[in-house]
Amino acid sequence: MNSETTEKKGVWRVVQREVARMLSQPVYVFCMVVAPLIGFLFFTTLMGKGLPMDIPVGVVDEDNTSITRQVLRNLDAFQQTAIVKQYANFGEAREAMQQGKIYAFYYIPEGTTELALSSKQPTVSFYTNAAYLIPASLEYRDMKTMAELASGAIARETLYAKGYADSQVMGILQPIKMEMHAISNPGLNYSQYLSNILLPAMLMLLIFQVTIYSIHSEVKEGTSKHWLELADNNIYKALAGKLLPQLLVWMVMGATYLVLLYAYWDFPLKSGLWPMALASLLLIVVSQAFGVFLCEALPSLRWALSIATLWGVLSFPISGFSFPQIAFPAPLKALSYLFPLRHYYLIYVDQALNGLPLHYSWVNYAALLVFLALPLLFPNRLKKCLLEYQYTR
Amino acid sequence: MKWLHNILEVFREELHNSIFDEGVIVFFFVVPLLYPLLYAYLYGHETVREVPTVVVDLANSTTSREFLRKVDATADVEIVGHCADMQEAKDLIHRRKAHCLIYIPVEFDYALMEGRQAVVELYSDMGSMLYYKAVLASCTEVSLAMNQDIKTQRLVGATEKQASTFAYPIKYEYVPMFNTQSGFATFLIPAVLVMVIQQTMVLGIGMMAGEETEKKRRGILEPHVIGKKPIEMLFGKSAAYLAIYAVISAYVFCLVPRWFHLAQIGHWTDLVAFLFPYLLACLFFSMTLSGIAHNREVFIIIFVFVSVPLLFISGISWPTCSVPEFWKVVSWLFPSTFGINGYVKINSMGAVLRDVKPELIGLWIQTIVYGITAWLLYYRSYGKHLKDIIEVAEERLQARWADYL
């Protein structure tokens, strides 16, 4: 006991102790450095150029004339589709689709050419496997473009031959035309669309868990009293000393994903770096705060971790970055605002994608700040737990 | 029959442990019961309908108003405001009152009158790809119908049919199979269901193994462990977890899709024949991984974050053909990769067992390989190692006795 009373105390001492703990337990190194880097690397390398190329597509050409073959050659020229195989009939192609060998196929029924030549407008069908939604919707786009081009080409020639002027031709073929502008993502880059939220979300999940583990494992190992004593029995000092060195590591990780997203990938960052840097910093600190809050609310390592896991994993869909929030059932729509990631996502849309002035997003920044106040709710419960709780399992 | 008795004893004890440990209950029961419901509820609307859209109609003519009226009537778009200029409209989007913008320029009407091509501009907030899809599909659909009429007027003397044939000598028809409304739930929920099984098994079994390791470190042994061969431990435990997951799987794969009206077009015998090796592969995979669980909780923090990358690596959203070789090989380490693809094929696409042969082979290989590694692991922890622990414990006990006496 004597040695303890003469020991130096204060936040700085807790920081030193925490650094030593982080370095001595591999689980910290893994979850704070290795895991986030693997995650970042995974998503950066997985989606390559941001759009899947050469999705395998099949063909059932029951007509098999020089014209249908020409149409198929045109199809193959598209970047996103690659015709890999001809099938003898519809059944075979469907089977190949069920086996996952192709994601879509064209079906050209017998007599197509004849009908086309006699102006009876035959139908060529395009079947996609919509159970795989992303390739299906990309192929749909290729098919649409191709259909426009193929049809237009023949008709255009005829009209020119009849002496129509350039401006009139398109007016006849397609009197009203849609011109689509995808604000900030003209190429419909999927990587941009997903990575911007997936990377911070993974980091958030890890922060929840490491924060909780680092606090409650002290109780479990029976070292929590020592930790508090070093902090002059002040729970705020104790937490500050513990979380500061972790925060530094998280900030480096946060900076890493910002560099990856906005420098390496060069995704749109219309607002400039600072609004997003601020959002990332807030998300990191809020995740720590949320972890502390769970430790206060649930004085048991396994429960706090379990709830954090549920909350963290649920954050992904409920933030609305893939399936939009306006399509949620009403109760979940309301619930979504209790997830920090939802606010981060809204800030990202306002700032990075749309480049709005900061005041448009102030509500979301403010909401993140409110989360930050969560640990102030009942810090004494945590202190009591650190002093008295006996780990039973 | 000693061995059978041993296995049954381990089975009983392990079942008891899983059902009465609140930490394990969370992963074995609460998550598999709750998560599928949450996801199915969340994605219940399948796709986004009535995307709030603003309009800047500078042409303000009969045709433009007709166009907008028809777009408003589609299921996917709802016009929530008419603005005088782009600035006002963009402001509405920025304040999240709307997500898309339809802009009809002044020239629209002149172009139509002069027989030129009239252009309607669409803008979409790219916060979600689904907004983009909704507004583009709806407007294209309406414009195609209107074009038909206009074309008939312009090609003097042509009937509607002739006009249509002229512009489109060949008609193209788009048929989304296996998910007719291109819905989100139909696409994602099956994958989530399969993933939930693997992840909860890894976490639950990891937690139980971690607990045992913790206790061993303190010199405590579960009584039913003593006197059992490693292989008996392996079979007893496997049987217990399998029993639990047979029930969970019945719920996850039969009831949840039924309640939420998801596609279930597979034949049940195919499904059972496929899910059985999936459960086995998951089981031995979890047991193998549990070898590194040196305490109860460490697994949760290490393994949870993997769920999302695993979902992507499986090919359910990002197509397998575009997954880089390296990650493809990594994905073969996880039962979920084969599980998701096979289950989606059978359940959502009506494939039969021979269509999922590669996945089935993958799962059986995993079952064998992870079965062997799990056995080696059990050999280490319940074989010689266990004897050492018992010896140490006995020595300690004797030492205490000596002290006491």
XYZ file of C-alpha atoms in Angstrom, chain A residues 3-375:
373
model
C 4.170 2.337 -2.712
C 0.755 3.283 -4.029
C 0.327 6.306 -1.823
C 3.651 7.733 -2.895
C 2.920 7.055 -6.546
C 2.570 10.104 -8.786
C -1.021 10.811 -9.683
C -3.113 12.780 -12.125
C -4.352 12.633 -15.676
C -0.872 12.464 -17.142
C -0.048 9.400 -15.077
C -3.257 7.692 -16.246
C -2.301 8.494 -19.823
C 1.072 6.823 -19.355
C -0.560 3.814 -17.777
C -3.065 3.558 -20.612
C -0.361 3.723 -23.284
C 1.415 0.872 -21.555
C -1.820 -1.145 -21.462
C -2.505 -0.512 -25.137
C 0.947 -1.665 -26.102
C 0.935 -4.742 -23.906
C -2.371 -6.241 -25.078
C -2.446 -7.358 -28.710
C -6.195 -6.888 -28.860
C -5.722 -3.107 -28.741
C -3.162 -3.050 -31.514
C -5.385 -5.291 -33.589
C -8.629 -3.385 -33.128
C -7.199 0.122 -33.248
C -4.656 -0.175 -36.035
C -4.743 -3.494 -37.880
C -8.527 -3.900 -38.169
C -9.305 -0.373 -39.420
C -6.465 -0.545 -41.917
C -7.622 -3.933 -43.192
C -11.133 -2.547 -43.492
C -10.022 0.576 -45.351
C -7.776 -1.451 -47.611
C -10.557 -3.912 -48.256
C -13.023 -1.366 -49.537
C -10.403 0.576 -51.477
C -9.200 -2.496 -53.318
C -12.546 -4.294 -53.630
C -14.325 -1.765 -55.760
C -11.380 -0.777 -57.920
C -12.573 1.801 -60.408
C -15.935 2.164 -58.714
C -18.031 0.279 -61.218
C -18.050 -3.417 -61.995
C -16.735 -4.066 -65.511
C -17.515 -6.894 -67.914
C -20.443 -8.423 -66.085
C -21.039 -11.814 -67.732
C -24.159 -11.863 -69.873
C -25.595 -14.648 -72.000
C -27.500 -14.764 -75.247
C -30.257 -16.941 -76.612
C -30.366 -16.221 -80.321
C -33.073 -18.427 -81.758
C -33.146 -16.363 -84.901
C -29.433 -16.421 -85.669
C -29.335 -14.185 -88.739
C -26.670 -11.730 -89.816
C -28.776 -8.902 -88.383
C -29.208 -10.432 -84.932
C -25.524 -11.253 -84.860
C -24.777 -7.618 -85.651
C -27.014 -6.490 -82.782
C -25.179 -8.826 -80.400
C -21.785 -7.532 -81.513
C -22.972 -4.031 -80.638
C -23.966 -5.211 -77.194
C -20.592 -6.700 -76.481
C -18.941 -3.362 -77.118
C -20.259 -1.945 -73.849
C -17.790 -1.717 -71.029
C -19.963 -3.098 -68.326
C -21.269 -6.163 -70.076
C -19.409 -9.030 -71.682
C -21.272 -11.642 -73.649
C -19.733 -14.856 -72.440
C -21.889 -17.541 -73.936
C -24.636 -18.445 -76.371
C -27.332 -20.752 -75.091
C -29.511 -22.955 -77.255
C -32.788 -22.112 -75.574
C -34.428 -20.113 -72.831
C -34.313 -22.967 -70.326
C -30.563 -23.390 -70.595
C -29.972 -19.686 -70.128
C -32.233 -19.543 -67.096
C -30.367 -22.463 -65.602
C -27.033 -20.740 -66.166
C -28.465 -17.709 -64.412
C -29.595 -19.835 -61.489
C -26.094 -21.250 -61.285
C -24.692 -17.747 -61.148
C -22.699 -18.080 -64.361
C -24.409 -15.104 -65.961
C -26.239 -12.135 -64.494
C -28.499 -11.504 -67.470
C -29.324 -12.728 -70.927
C -30.845 -11.482 -74.159
C -33.600 -13.511 -75.694
C -34.070 -13.103 -79.439
C -37.012 -15.261 -80.511
C -37.194 -16.984 -83.849
C -38.489 -14.802 -86.666
C -37.277 -11.538 -85.154
C -35.433 -10.488 -88.296
C -38.326 -11.359 -90.544
C -40.764 -9.379 -88.419
C -38.388 -6.447 -88.270
C -37.929 -6.418 -92.025
C -41.670 -6.480 -92.598
C -42.121 -3.644 -90.059
C -44.049 -5.716 -87.562
C -41.955 -4.619 -84.573
C -40.771 -7.824 -82.918
C -39.737 -7.854 -79.262
C -36.285 -8.709 -77.974
C -36.335 -9.452 -74.266
C -33.657 -8.771 -71.726
C -33.775 -10.850 -68.574
C -31.706 -9.772 -65.593
C -31.177 -11.482 -62.296
C -32.550 -8.854 -59.944
C -31.693 -10.951 -56.920
C -28.286 -9.360 -57.448
C -29.445 -5.777 -57.509
C -26.319 -3.818 -58.441
C -25.254 -5.778 -61.536
C -28.892 -5.988 -62.597
C -29.414 -2.235 -62.519
C -26.118 -1.572 -64.299
C -27.003 -3.985 -67.059
C -30.404 -2.411 -67.359
C -28.677 0.865 -68.163
C -26.437 -0.691 -70.806
C -29.375 -2.415 -72.366
C -31.423 0.788 -72.490
C -28.621 2.709 -74.168
C -28.072 -0.089 -76.646
C -31.765 -0.308 -77.501
C -31.867 3.456 -78.119
C -28.786 3.335 -80.307
C -29.714 0.243 -82.281
C -33.238 1.404 -82.986
C -32.242 4.962 -83.655
C -29.571 4.032 -86.166
C -31.883 2.380 -88.667
C -34.646 4.949 -88.346
C -32.200 7.842 -88.618
C -30.847 6.586 -91.902
C -34.356 6.276 -93.317
C -35.284 9.796 -92.287
C -32.087 11.312 -93.698
C -32.818 9.496 -96.935
C -36.257 11.074 -96.997
C -34.620 14.482 -96.770
C -35.336 15.428 -93.178
C -32.868 17.845 -91.570
C -30.689 16.897 -88.638
C -32.704 18.842 -86.115
C -35.950 17.307 -87.343
C -34.756 13.725 -87.212
C -34.329 13.570 -83.468
C -37.541 15.512 -83.086
C -39.362 12.697 -84.788
C -37.548 9.787 -83.240
C -37.591 11.079 -79.695
C -39.690 14.242 -79.386
C -39.117 14.594 -75.641
C -35.775 13.571 -74.273
C -34.702 13.177 -70.651
C -31.323 14.547 -69.719
C -30.185 13.229 -66.368
C -27.757 15.052 -64.130
C -26.485 13.106 -61.161
C -25.306 15.924 -58.941
C -21.739 15.191 -57.746
C -21.618 11.641 -59.024
C -22.088 11.759 -62.778
C -20.465 8.362 -63.281
C -22.705 6.737 -60.681
C -19.573 5.530 -58.952
C -20.616 2.842 -56.465
C -17.437 3.013 -54.521
C -17.976 6.689 -53.854
C -21.540 6.018 -52.879
C -20.646 3.250 -50.412
C -17.138 3.939 -49.122
C -17.909 7.445 -47.927
C -20.091 5.962 -45.197
C -18.755 2.418 -44.813
C -15.252 3.485 -43.795
C -16.317 5.859 -40.984
C -19.010 3.390 -39.925
C -16.489 0.593 -39.452
C -14.267 2.894 -37.474
C -17.234 3.897 -35.324
C -18.053 0.269 -34.569
C -14.485 -0.431 -33.490
C -14.370 2.689 -31.327
C -17.568 1.644 -29.518
C -16.064 -1.683 -28.677
C -12.513 -0.701 -27.815
C -13.784 2.068 -25.534
C -16.074 -0.292 -23.670
C -13.484 -3.046 -23.511
C -10.808 -0.724 -22.195
C -13.055 0.510 -19.372
C -14.862 -2.636 -18.311
C -11.932 -4.999 -18.683
C -10.358 -3.048 -15.810
C -13.239 -4.159 -13.622
C -12.876 -7.686 -14.847
C -9.155 -7.791 -14.258
C -9.556 -6.114 -10.889
C -7.388 -3.143 -11.822
C -10.135 -0.534 -11.845
C -9.471 0.699 -8.310
C -5.855 1.329 -9.112
C -6.887 3.218 -12.233
C -9.238 5.464 -10.247
C -6.677 6.044 -7.525
C -4.131 7.241 -10.065
C -6.744 9.755 -11.205
C -7.225 11.123 -7.682
C -10.479 9.168 -7.486
C -11.937 11.571 -9.992
C -13.973 9.757 -12.634
C -13.575 12.587 -15.162
C -9.803 12.582 -14.833
C -9.770 8.812 -15.016
C -11.783 8.771 -18.226
C -9.851 11.645 -19.767
C -6.545 9.914 -19.097
C -7.805 6.675 -20.531
C -9.528 8.017 -23.626
C -7.018 10.666 -24.726
C -4.295 8.326 -25.982
C -6.984 6.237 -27.693
C -8.399 9.391 -29.262
C -5.022 10.159 -30.770
C -4.864 6.775 -32.467
C -8.456 7.096 -33.680
C -7.690 10.530 -35.092
C -4.820 9.107 -37.103
C -7.198 6.429 -38.417
C -9.805 9.081 -39.171
C -7.248 11.130 -41.066
C -6.264 7.980 -42.954
C -9.750 7.384 -44.275
C -10.164 11.062 -45.140
C -6.951 10.915 -47.166
C -8.097 7.699 -48.853
C -11.516 9.042 -49.753
C -10.699 12.580 -50.750
C -7.096 12.436 -51.897
C -6.443 8.908 -53.135
C -9.902 8.315 -54.639
C -10.513 11.981 -55.213
C -14.197 11.731 -54.343
C -16.122 15.019 -54.380
C -15.374 17.263 -51.463
C -17.167 20.413 -52.492
C -17.156 21.966 -49.056
C -13.398 21.754 -48.744
C -11.736 19.557 -46.163
C -12.673 21.217 -42.874
C -16.408 20.524 -42.587
C -15.786 16.811 -43.192
C -12.717 16.755 -40.954
C -14.868 18.271 -38.240
C -17.616 15.716 -38.855
C -15.107 12.860 -38.682
C -13.588 14.193 -35.487
C -17.047 14.552 -33.980
C -18.024 11.043 -35.048
C -14.893 9.669 -33.388
C -15.401 11.531 -30.121
C -19.119 10.765 -30.124
C -18.368 7.072 -30.575
C -16.091 7.199 -27.557
C -18.756 9.083 -25.607
C -21.351 6.527 -26.609
C -19.067 3.754 -25.403
C -18.612 5.480 -22.064
C -22.360 6.029 -21.831
C -22.994 2.310 -22.347
C -20.419 1.496 -19.667
C -22.302 3.769 -17.285
C -25.686 2.359 -18.194
C -24.665 -1.303 -18.198
C -22.194 -2.235 -15.493
C -21.076 -5.408 -17.222
C -18.557 -5.887 -19.989
C -20.542 -8.435 -21.954
C -23.802 -6.496 -21.856
C -22.225 -3.203 -22.797
C -20.362 -4.883 -25.663
C -23.454 -6.724 -26.857
C -25.583 -3.588 -26.926
C -22.794 -1.652 -28.618
C -22.602 -4.372 -31.245
C -26.327 -4.281 -31.916
C -26.357 -0.486 -32.074
C -23.238 -0.331 -34.193
C -24.311 -2.898 -36.758
C -27.795 -1.419 -36.969
C -26.195 1.963 -37.690
C -25.248 0.818 -41.172
C -28.733 0.340 -42.637
C -30.502 2.880 -40.464
C -28.228 5.752 -41.448
C -30.036 5.571 -44.789
C -26.987 5.724 -47.045
C -27.999 2.695 -49.100
C -31.747 2.376 -48.656
C -33.096 5.912 -48.191
C -34.632 6.867 -44.898
C -37.793 8.266 -46.523
C -38.761 4.689 -47.362
C -38.465 3.441 -43.755
C -41.553 2.702 -41.682
C -42.399 5.745 -39.553
C -41.093 4.469 -36.181
C -37.697 3.614 -37.658
C -37.620 6.962 -39.440
C -37.782 8.646 -36.047
C -35.417 6.149 -34.449
C -32.765 6.780 -37.091
C -31.924 10.155 -35.552
C -30.702 8.392 -32.421
C -27.817 6.989 -34.445
C -24.773 9.259 -34.765
C -23.994 7.761 -38.163
C -27.287 9.129 -39.534
C -26.123 12.658 -38.733
C -22.682 12.013 -40.147
C -24.302 10.803 -43.366
C -26.509 13.896 -43.626
C -23.506 16.145 -43.080
C -21.627 14.230 -45.766
C -24.450 14.771 -48.281
C -24.719 18.482 -47.470
C -21.048 19.242 -47.280
C -18.957 16.866 -49.360
C -21.547 16.079 -52.027
C -23.523 19.292 -52.328
C -21.043 21.811 -50.955
C -23.614 23.790 -48.979
C -22.762 26.527 -46.525
C -22.181 25.128 -43.034
C -25.400 26.520 -41.585
C -27.488 24.067 -43.620
C -26.028 21.230 -41.570
C -25.917 22.910 -38.179
C -28.696 20.714 -36.780
C -26.637 17.604 -37.452
C -23.447 19.016 -36.023
C -25.490 20.041 -32.976
C -27.015 16.567 -32.723
C -23.531 15.055 -32.636
C -22.650 17.469 -29.848
C -25.694 16.268 -27.909
C -24.416 12.686 -28.152
C -21.168 14.001 -26.798
C -22.960 14.973 -23.594
C -24.273 11.445 -22.986
C -21.506 10.392 -20.576
